[in-house]
Coordinates of C-alpha atoms and ligand atoms in Angstrom, one line a residue:
M398 CA -37.2 -7.8 23.4
A399 CA -35.1 -5.4 21.3
E400 CA -34.2 -2.9 23.9
A401 CA -30.5 -2.2 23.7
D402 CA -28.9 0.6 21.7
I403 CA -25.6 -1.1 21.4
A404 CA -23.8 -4.3 22.5
L405 CA -20.4 -4.4 23.9
I406 CA -18.2 -7.5 23.8
G407 CA -15.2 -7.7 26.1
L408 CA -15.5 -7.0 29.8
A409 CA -11.9 -6.1 30.7
V410 CA -11.6 -2.8 32.4
M411 CA -11.7 -0.6 29.2
G412 CA -14.9 -2.4 28.0
Q413 CA -16.6 -2.1 31.4
N414 CA -15.8 1.5 31.7
L415 CA -17.0 2.3 28.2
I416 CA -20.3 0.5 29.0
L417 CA -20.8 2.6 32.2
N418 CA -19.9 5.8 30.3
M419 CA -22.6 4.9 27.6
N420 CA -25.1 4.2 30.4
D421 CA -24.4 7.6 32.0
H422 CA -25.3 9.2 28.7
G423 CA -28.7 7.4 28.5
F424 CA -27.8 4.5 26.2
V425 CA -28.9 1.0 27.0
V426 CA -26.0 -1.4 26.6
C427 CA -26.0 -5.2 26.3
A428 CA -22.8 -6.6 27.8
Y429 CA -21.2 -9.9 26.7
N430 CA -17.9 -11.6 27.3
R431 CA -16.2 -14.8 26.1
T432 CA -15.9 -16.0 29.7
V433 CA -19.6 -15.7 30.4
E434 CA -19.4 -15.6 34.2
K435 CA -17.9 -12.1 33.9
V436 CA -21.2 -10.8 32.6
D437 CA -23.1 -11.8 35.8
N438 CA -20.3 -10.5 37.9
F439 CA -20.3 -7.2 36.1
L440 CA -24.1 -6.8 36.4
A441 CA -24.0 -7.7 40.1
N442 CA -21.1 -5.3 40.9
E443 CA -19.9 -2.4 38.7
A444 CA -23.1 -2.2 36.7
K445 CA -25.5 -2.7 39.6
G446 CA -28.4 -0.1 39.5
T447 CA -27.7 0.8 35.9
K448 CA -29.8 0.1 32.8
V449 CA -27.1 -2.3 31.5
V450 CA -28.4 -5.7 30.4
G451 CA -26.4 -8.9 29.9
A452 CA -26.4 -11.8 27.5
K453 CA -25.1 -15.3 27.9
S454 CA -24.6 -16.0 24.2
L455 CA -24.0 -14.0 21.1
Q456 CA -27.5 -15.1 19.9
E457 CA -29.1 -13.7 23.0
M458 CA -27.0 -10.5 22.7
V459 CA -28.1 -10.0 19.1
S460 CA -31.8 -10.6 19.9
K461 CA -31.7 -7.8 22.4
L462 CA -30.5 -5.1 19.9
K463 CA -32.4 -2.4 18.1
K464 CA -31.9 -2.3 14.3
P465 CA -29.6 -1.5 12.7
R466 CA -27.7 -3.5 15.3
R467 CA -24.5 -2.0 16.7
V468 CA -22.0 -4.4 18.2
M469 CA -18.8 -3.0 19.6
M470 CA -15.8 -5.2 20.5
L471 CA -13.1 -4.3 23.0
V472 CA -11.2 -7.6 22.9
K473 CA -7.5 -8.5 22.5
A474 CA -6.3 -7.3 19.0
G475 CA -5.6 -10.0 16.4
E476 CA -7.2 -13.4 16.2
A477 CA -9.9 -12.7 18.9
V478 CA -11.4 -10.0 16.7
D479 CA -11.6 -12.2 13.6
K480 CA -13.1 -15.0 15.7
F481 CA -15.9 -12.8 17.0
I482 CA -16.5 -11.3 13.5
D483 CA -16.9 -14.9 12.1
A484 CA -19.3 -15.8 14.9
L485 CA -21.3 -12.6 14.5
V486 CA -21.8 -12.5 10.8
P487 CA -24.4 -15.3 10.5
L488 CA -26.4 -13.7 13.3
L489 CA -26.5 -10.2 11.7
E490 CA -28.4 -8.7 8.8
K491 CA -27.3 -6.3 6.0
G492 CA -26.8 -2.8 7.3
D493 CA -25.8 -4.0 10.8
I494 CA -22.6 -2.5 12.3
I495 CA -19.6 -4.1 13.9
I496 CA -17.2 -1.8 15.6
D497 CA -13.7 -2.8 16.7
G498 CA -12.5 -0.5 19.5
G499 CA -9.3 -2.5 20.2
N500 CA -5.7 -1.6 19.4
S501 CA -5.8 -3.3 16.0
E502 CA -3.3 -2.8 13.2
Y503 CA -4.8 -0.5 10.5
T504 CA -4.1 -3.1 7.8
D505 CA -6.4 -5.6 9.7
S506 CA -9.1 -3.0 9.7
Q507 CA -8.7 -2.4 6.0
R508 CA -9.1 -6.1 5.4
R509 CA -12.1 -6.5 7.7
C510 CA -13.8 -3.5 6.3
K511 CA -13.5 -4.9 2.8
D512 CA -14.5 -8.5 3.7
L513 CA -17.5 -7.4 5.7
A514 CA -18.7 -4.9 3.0
K515 CA -19.1 -7.9 0.6
K516 CA -21.6 -9.3 3.2
G517 CA -23.4 -6.1 3.6
I518 CA -22.1 -5.5 7.2
L519 CA -20.7 -2.1 8.0
F520 CA -17.4 -2.3 9.7
V521 CA -15.9 0.4 11.9
G522 CA -12.3 0.4 13.3
S523 CA -12.1 2.9 16.1
G524 CA -9.1 4.2 17.9
V525 CA -9.9 4.6 21.6
S526 CA -7.5 6.6 23.7
G527 CA -7.3 7.9 27.2
G528 CA -6.9 4.7 29.2
E529 CA -9.3 3.5 31.9
E530 CA -10.1 6.9 33.1
G531 CA -10.8 8.2 29.6
A532 CA -13.0 5.2 28.8
R533 CA -15.1 5.9 31.9
Y534 CA -15.4 9.7 31.7
G535 CA -14.6 10.7 28.2
P536 CA -12.1 9.1 25.8
S537 CA -10.7 10.4 22.5
L538 CA -12.4 8.3 19.8
M539 CA -11.1 8.0 16.3
P540 CA -13.6 6.0 14.2
G541 CA -13.2 5.1 10.6
G542 CA -14.5 2.4 8.2
A543 CA -17.8 2.1 6.3
N544 CA -19.0 5.7 5.9
E545 CA -22.7 4.7 6.1
A546 CA -22.1 3.5 9.7
W547 CA -21.3 7.0 11.0
E548 CA -24.8 8.4 11.3
H549 CA -25.8 5.4 13.3
I550 CA -23.0 5.5 15.8
K551 CA -22.4 9.3 15.9
P552 CA -24.9 10.1 18.8
I553 CA -23.3 7.4 21.0
F554 CA -19.7 8.2 20.1
Q555 CA -20.0 12.0 20.3
G556 CA -22.1 11.6 23.5
I557 CA -19.5 9.6 25.5
C558 CA -16.3 11.1 24.2
A559 CA -14.1 13.9 25.8
K560 CA -15.0 17.5 25.0
A561 CA -12.6 20.3 24.4
N562 CA -14.2 23.7 24.8
G563 CA -17.5 22.0 24.5
E564 CA -16.6 20.3 21.2
P565 CA -16.5 16.5 21.0
C566 CA -13.1 14.9 20.7
C567 CA -14.5 12.5 18.2
D568 CA -15.4 12.8 14.5
W569 CA -15.5 10.5 11.5
V570 CA -11.9 10.0 10.4
G571 CA -12.3 8.3 7.0
E572 CA -12.6 5.1 5.1
D573 CA -11.6 1.5 6.1
G574 CA -8.5 1.6 8.3
A575 CA -8.3 5.4 8.7
G576 CA -9.4 5.4 12.4
H577 CA -6.8 2.9 13.4
Y578 CA -4.2 4.6 11.3
V579 CA -4.8 7.9 13.1
K580 CA -4.7 6.1 16.4
M581 CA -1.4 4.6 15.5
V582 CA 0.1 8.0 14.6
H583 CA -1.3 9.4 17.8
N584 CA 0.7 6.7 19.7
G585 CA 3.8 7.4 17.7
I586 CA 3.5 11.1 18.5
E587 CA 3.1 10.1 22.2
Y588 CA 6.4 8.3 22.0
G589 CA 8.0 11.5 20.6
D590 CA 6.5 13.8 23.3
M591 CA 7.7 11.4 26.0
Q592 CA 11.2 11.2 24.6
L593 CA 11.4 15.0 24.4
I594 CA 10.3 15.5 28.0
G595 CA 12.8 12.8 29.0
E596 CA 15.6 14.7 27.2
A597 CA 14.6 18.0 29.0
Y598 CA 14.7 16.2 32.3
H599 CA 18.2 14.7 31.4
M600 CA 19.5 18.2 30.6
M601 CA 18.0 19.8 33.7
K602 CA 19.4 17.1 35.9
D603 CA 22.9 16.6 34.4
V604 CA 23.7 20.0 32.7
L605 CA 22.1 22.3 35.3
G606 CA 22.3 20.0 38.3
M607 CA 18.7 20.8 39.3
N608 CA 17.1 18.9 42.2
H609 CA 13.7 17.2 42.0
E610 CA 11.7 20.0 43.5
E611 CA 13.3 22.5 41.1
M612 CA 12.6 20.3 38.1
S613 CA 9.1 19.6 39.1
A614 CA 8.5 23.4 39.7
A615 CA 9.9 24.2 36.3
M616 CA 7.6 21.7 34.6
D617 CA 4.6 23.1 36.6
E618 CA 5.6 26.5 35.3
W619 CA 5.8 25.2 31.7
N620 CA 2.4 23.7 32.1
K621 CA 0.9 27.2 32.4
G622 CA 2.1 28.2 28.9
E623 CA 2.5 26.9 25.4
L624 CA 3.5 23.5 26.6
D625 CA 0.3 23.0 28.7
S626 CA -0.4 19.3 28.3
F627 CA -1.3 16.1 30.2
L628 CA 2.2 14.7 29.8
I629 CA 4.0 17.8 31.2
E630 CA 1.5 17.8 34.1
I631 CA 2.1 14.2 35.1
T632 CA 5.8 14.6 34.7
A633 CA 5.8 17.5 37.2
N634 CA 4.0 15.1 39.6
I635 CA 6.3 12.2 38.9
L636 CA 9.5 14.2 39.5
K637 CA 8.5 15.2 43.0
Y638 CA 6.9 11.9 44.0
K639 CA 8.6 10.3 47.1
D640 CA 8.3 6.6 48.0
D641 CA 7.5 5.4 51.6
K642 CA 11.2 5.9 52.5
G643 CA 10.9 9.6 51.6
E644 CA 13.1 9.2 48.5
Y645 CA 12.4 10.2 45.0
L646 CA 10.9 7.2 43.3
V647 CA 11.8 8.1 39.7
E648 CA 15.5 7.7 40.4
K649 CA 15.0 4.1 41.6
I650 CA 13.2 3.0 38.4
R651 CA 15.4 0.9 36.0
D652 CA 16.1 3.1 33.0
A653 CA 15.0 0.5 30.4
A654 CA 11.9 1.7 28.5
G655 CA 9.3 -0.8 27.4
Q656 CA 7.1 -0.6 24.3
K657 CA 4.0 -2.4 23.0
G658 CA 4.6 -1.7 19.3
T659 CA 2.4 1.2 18.1
G660 CA 5.3 3.6 18.0
K661 CA 7.3 1.1 16.0
W662 CA 4.3 0.6 13.6
T663 CA 4.3 4.3 13.0
A664 CA 8.0 4.4 12.2
I665 CA 7.6 1.3 9.9
S666 CA 4.8 3.0 8.1
A667 CA 6.8 6.2 7.7
L668 CA 9.7 4.1 6.2
D669 CA 7.3 2.3 3.9
K670 CA 5.8 5.5 2.7
G671 CA 9.1 7.3 2.4
M672 CA 8.2 10.0 4.9
P673 CA 10.9 11.5 7.1
V674 CA 9.2 11.0 10.5
T675 CA 12.5 11.2 12.2
L676 CA 11.5 12.2 15.7
I677 CA 9.2 9.3 16.2
G678 CA 11.8 7.0 14.7
E679 CA 14.5 8.3 17.0
S680 CA 12.1 8.0 20.0
V681 CA 11.5 4.3 19.2
F682 CA 15.3 3.7 18.8
A683 CA 16.0 5.6 22.0
R684 CA 13.7 3.2 23.9
C685 CA 15.6 0.3 22.2
L686 CA 19.0 1.7 23.3
S687 CA 17.7 2.3 26.8
S688 CA 16.7 -1.3 27.1
L689 CA 20.2 -2.5 26.4
K690 CA 20.8 -1.6 30.0
S691 CA 23.4 -4.2 31.0
E692 CA 25.4 -3.6 27.8
R693 CA 25.4 0.1 28.5
V694 CA 26.6 -0.6 32.1
E695 CA 29.6 -2.4 30.6
A696 CA 30.3 0.1 27.9
S697 CA 30.1 3.0 30.4
K698 CA 33.2 1.5 32.1
V699 CA 35.2 1.5 28.8
L700 CA 34.0 4.2 26.5
K701 CA 35.2 7.7 27.3
G702 CA 33.3 10.9 26.5
K703 CA 33.1 14.3 28.0
T704 CA 32.8 14.4 31.7
C705 CA 29.8 16.5 32.4
S706 CA 30.8 19.9 33.9
K707 CA 28.1 21.8 35.6
Y708 CA 26.7 24.8 33.7
D709 CA 28.1 28.0 35.1
G710 CA 25.8 30.5 33.3
D711 CA 22.4 31.8 34.3
K712 CA 20.4 28.7 35.3
K713 CA 17.0 30.3 34.8
E714 CA 18.0 31.4 31.4
F715 CA 19.0 27.9 30.4
I716 CA 15.8 26.4 31.7
E717 CA 14.0 28.7 29.3
H718 CA 16.3 27.6 26.5
I719 CA 15.4 24.0 27.2
R720 CA 11.7 24.9 27.2
K721 CA 12.0 26.5 23.9
A722 CA 14.0 23.6 22.5
L723 CA 11.3 21.3 23.6
Y724 CA 8.5 23.4 22.1
A725 CA 10.3 23.8 18.7
S726 CA 11.1 20.1 18.6
K727 CA 7.5 19.3 19.4
I728 CA 6.3 21.5 16.5
V729 CA 8.6 19.5 14.2
S730 CA 7.3 16.2 15.5
Y731 CA 3.6 17.1 14.9
A732 CA 4.5 18.5 11.5
Q733 CA 6.1 15.1 10.6
G734 CA 3.1 13.2 12.0
F735 CA 0.7 15.2 9.8
M736 CA 3.1 14.7 6.8
L737 CA 2.7 11.0 7.3
L738 CA -1.1 11.3 7.6
R739 CA -1.2 13.2 4.4
E740 CA 0.8 10.7 2.5
A741 CA -1.3 7.8 3.9
A742 CA -4.4 9.6 2.9
K743 CA -3.1 10.0 -0.6
Q744 CA -2.1 6.4 -0.9
Y745 CA -5.3 4.9 0.5
N746 CA -7.7 7.5 -0.9
W747 CA -8.9 8.8 2.5
K748 CA -10.4 12.2 2.8
L749 CA -8.8 13.1 6.2
N750 CA -9.9 16.2 8.0
Y751 CA -6.7 17.3 9.6
G752 CA -8.2 20.0 11.8
G753 CA -10.7 17.4 13.0
I754 CA -7.9 15.0 13.9
A755 CA -6.2 17.7 16.0
L756 CA -9.5 18.3 17.8
M757 CA -9.9 14.5 18.4
W758 CA -6.5 14.6 20.1
R759 CA -7.2 17.9 21.9
G760 CA -8.9 16.1 24.8
G761 CA -9.3 12.7 26.4
C762 CA -6.1 11.1 25.1
I763 CA -2.5 11.0 26.4
I764 CA -1.1 13.7 24.0
R765 CA -3.9 16.1 24.9
S766 CA -2.6 19.7 25.0
R767 CA -3.3 23.3 24.4
F768 CA -1.0 23.1 21.4
L769 CA -3.4 20.8 19.5
G770 CA -5.9 23.7 19.6
N771 CA -3.3 25.8 17.7
I772 CA -2.9 23.0 15.1
K773 CA -6.7 22.9 14.7
D774 CA -6.7 26.6 14.1
A775 CA -3.9 26.3 11.5
F776 CA -5.9 23.7 9.5
D777 CA -9.2 25.6 10.0
K778 CA -7.5 28.7 8.5
N779 CA -6.0 26.7 5.6
P780 CA -7.4 23.2 5.1
G781 CA -4.9 22.6 2.3
L782 CA -1.8 23.5 4.4
I783 CA 1.1 21.5 3.1
N784 CA 3.1 21.5 6.2
L785 CA 2.5 22.8 9.7
L786 CA 5.9 24.5 9.7
L787 CA 4.6 26.9 7.0
D788 CA 1.7 28.1 9.1
D789 CA 2.3 31.7 10.4
F790 CA 1.7 30.8 14.0
F791 CA 4.2 27.9 14.0
K792 CA 6.7 29.7 11.8
D793 CA 6.8 32.6 14.3
A794 CA 7.0 30.1 17.2
I795 CA 10.0 28.4 15.7
D796 CA 11.6 31.8 14.9
Q797 CA 11.3 32.7 18.6
C798 CA 12.7 29.4 19.8
Q799 CA 15.4 28.8 17.3
E800 CA 18.4 30.4 19.0
S801 CA 17.6 28.6 22.3
W802 CA 17.1 25.3 20.4
R803 CA 20.5 25.5 18.8
K804 CA 22.1 26.4 22.2
V805 CA 20.6 23.4 23.9
V806 CA 21.6 20.9 21.2
S807 CA 25.1 22.4 21.1
A808 CA 25.4 22.2 24.9
A809 CA 24.2 18.6 24.9
V810 CA 26.7 17.7 22.2
M811 CA 29.6 19.4 24.0
Q812 CA 28.6 17.8 27.4
G813 CA 28.2 14.4 25.9
I814 CA 24.5 14.1 26.8
P815 CA 22.4 12.3 24.2
C816 CA 19.5 14.3 22.9
P817 CA 18.4 12.3 19.9
A818 CA 14.9 13.8 19.6
F819 CA 15.9 17.5 20.1
S820 CA 18.8 17.1 17.6
T821 CA 16.9 15.1 14.9
A822 CA 14.1 17.7 15.0
L823 CA 16.7 20.5 14.5
A824 CA 18.4 18.5 11.7
F825 CA 15.0 18.0 10.0
Y826 CA 14.2 21.7 10.3
D827 CA 17.5 22.7 8.8
G828 CA 17.0 20.1 6.0
Y829 CA 13.5 21.1 5.3
R830 CA 14.3 24.7 5.0
S831 CA 17.4 24.0 2.7
E832 CA 17.0 24.8 -0.9
K833 CA 20.0 22.8 -1.6
L834 CA 21.1 19.5 0.1
P835 CA 24.2 17.4 -0.6
A836 CA 22.0 14.8 -2.4
N837 CA 23.6 15.9 -5.7
L838 CA 26.7 14.1 -4.5
I839 CA 24.8 11.0 -3.5
Q840 CA 23.3 10.9 -7.0
A841 CA 26.7 11.3 -8.5
Q842 CA 28.0 8.4 -6.4
R843 CA 25.1 6.2 -7.3
D844 CA 25.7 6.9 -11.0
Y845 CA 29.5 6.5 -10.6
F846 CA 29.4 3.0 -9.0
G847 CA 26.0 1.7 -10.3
A848 CA 25.1 3.7 -13.4
H849 CA 21.8 4.7 -11.6
T850 CA 21.6 7.9 -13.6
Y851 CA 20.8 11.4 -12.3
E852 CA 18.9 14.5 -13.3
L853 CA 20.5 17.9 -14.1
L854 CA 19.2 20.9 -12.2
S855 CA 18.7 22.5 -15.6
N856 CA 16.6 19.6 -16.9
P857 CA 14.6 17.9 -14.1
G858 CA 12.7 14.8 -15.2
K859 CA 15.4 13.7 -17.7
F860 CA 17.7 11.1 -16.3
V861 CA 21.2 10.8 -17.8
H862 CA 24.3 8.8 -17.1
T863 CA 28.0 9.8 -17.2
N864 CA 30.9 7.6 -17.9
W865 CA 32.8 8.9 -14.8
T866 CA 36.0 6.9 -15.2
G867 CA 36.3 6.6 -18.9
H868 CA 36.1 2.8 -18.7
G869 CA 32.7 2.2 -17.0
G870 CA 30.7 2.1 -20.1
N871 CA 27.9 4.3 -21.3
V872 CA 24.9 2.0 -20.4
S873 CA 22.7 3.0 -17.4
A874 CA 21.5 0.5 -14.9
S875 CA 17.8 -0.4 -14.8
T876 CA 17.6 -3.5 -12.5
Y877 CA 20.9 -3.6 -10.6
S878 CA 20.7 -1.6 -7.4
A879 CA 23.7 -1.6 -5.1
Ligands
2AM1483 P1 -12.0 -13.2 28.6 O1 -12.5 -12.4 29.7 O2 -12.9 -14.4 28.2 O3 -10.5 -13.6 28.7 C1 -9.4 -8.5 27.1 O4 -8.5 -9.5 27.3 C2 -10.7 -9.0 26.6 O5 -10.5 -9.8 25.4 C3 -11.4 -9.9 27.5 O6 -12.8 -9.6 27.5 C4 -11.1 -11.3 27.0 O7 -12.1 -12.3 27.3 C5 -11.1 -11.0 25.5 N1 -10.3 -12.0 24.8 C6 -8.9 -12.2 24.9 N2 -8.5 -13.2 24.1 C7 -9.7 -13.7 23.5 C8 -9.9 -14.7 22.5 N3 -8.9 -15.4 22.0 N4 -11.2 -14.9 22.1 C9 -12.2 -14.1 22.6 N5 -12.0 -13.2 23.5 C10 -10.8 -12.9 24.0

């Protein structure tokens, strides 16, 4: 009997929790898993007493679905997704919908969407963020793909997702791989936010010599203002957490950061598209540098720097400088993230709703924050906004933080404490607001050694070559690129 509203393949914890969440919202879900015993197990335990039904084969699963059939996968990204798609296609009809909720690369989603469209199947690639807790009680969902699919999945997706001030943190992102692209940029921004908080902690500890209770209290305080966010909240808790010996656990953790790759994908995409997403890039590299732990231990015995002398000014005042430096850097990071989204939209012909994306990230996911509400307001006020930094709210915010930001970066440099994210954000800000940069010299050098030509300020668009040495010739280069 066709009774189920949606099927969900993949009974790892994320899949199980999404099913239970859908069930809570009145949807009948048919559960399936490659290792079929997990279906019975799930029905007998976590899903006991719910309306969830199970299937022992894909055929049985499909036969239990209302039309158009909706099949969502939460399986390991990569080959497993393609395998399930291949097995499902012969069992489905035109107009049926396959949703991939895994951590897939957006280029895979672009390919799958195109291939399935030829067969009349509507493909959706959806970012799902918020971890196990989010999946169970309200994730941030970022669906994109075949536009016609949206009306059929909207009630389920907007029913189960997180809400921010009553509004769903889920909307249609755009065509083919747009959902997974936006999820990727979300993860990149998450890397940036984490690095910024890490640098603030480093400064508090090593410049100001604050203890863990003081640092935790400062973060708690920050969480009541502009920086109100999930990551600041958990950092306050982490900093004061003691292990069973009564010692601060965070100091016992090996300082070598891991990564699963989505931050790196964002940085690669930024390089590919020629967008200066410097803060996410620095954050990925900062993790790489941290993971060279044993090399750093050796180098620390050899390479001299400045011995950190404790700050002798007003401690409270400097904490406020750090807070402002963090806030200004965060504004730059999000401005860069949205620059990347805009460029990708241009390249792939996506009609992205930037305010909608800010709202999707406003609740449910790791980067959720009050700040994203301000970003939504900026795009609501001006949907064509070229850069977040040009919005009045953010322009004023940076004006108010600027002095502190410069003080913190200078102090870090003088004390020999690395702050790659704070300083790259400031360098970007100063570059972006510069009418003139030294790139004229770079153009001259390129023309000097490689006849690459340059434009004159007085005649942009016309490329000319100068015979700088008198013996280099007057012919410009077209293919040689040194
Ligand atoms: P399993 O329980 O049969 O291992 C997360 O790992 C989910 O992805 C699980 O539901 C797992 O199924 C599924 N999965 C992982 N690799 C898979 C593969 N190669 N083919 C099908 N499902 C896979």
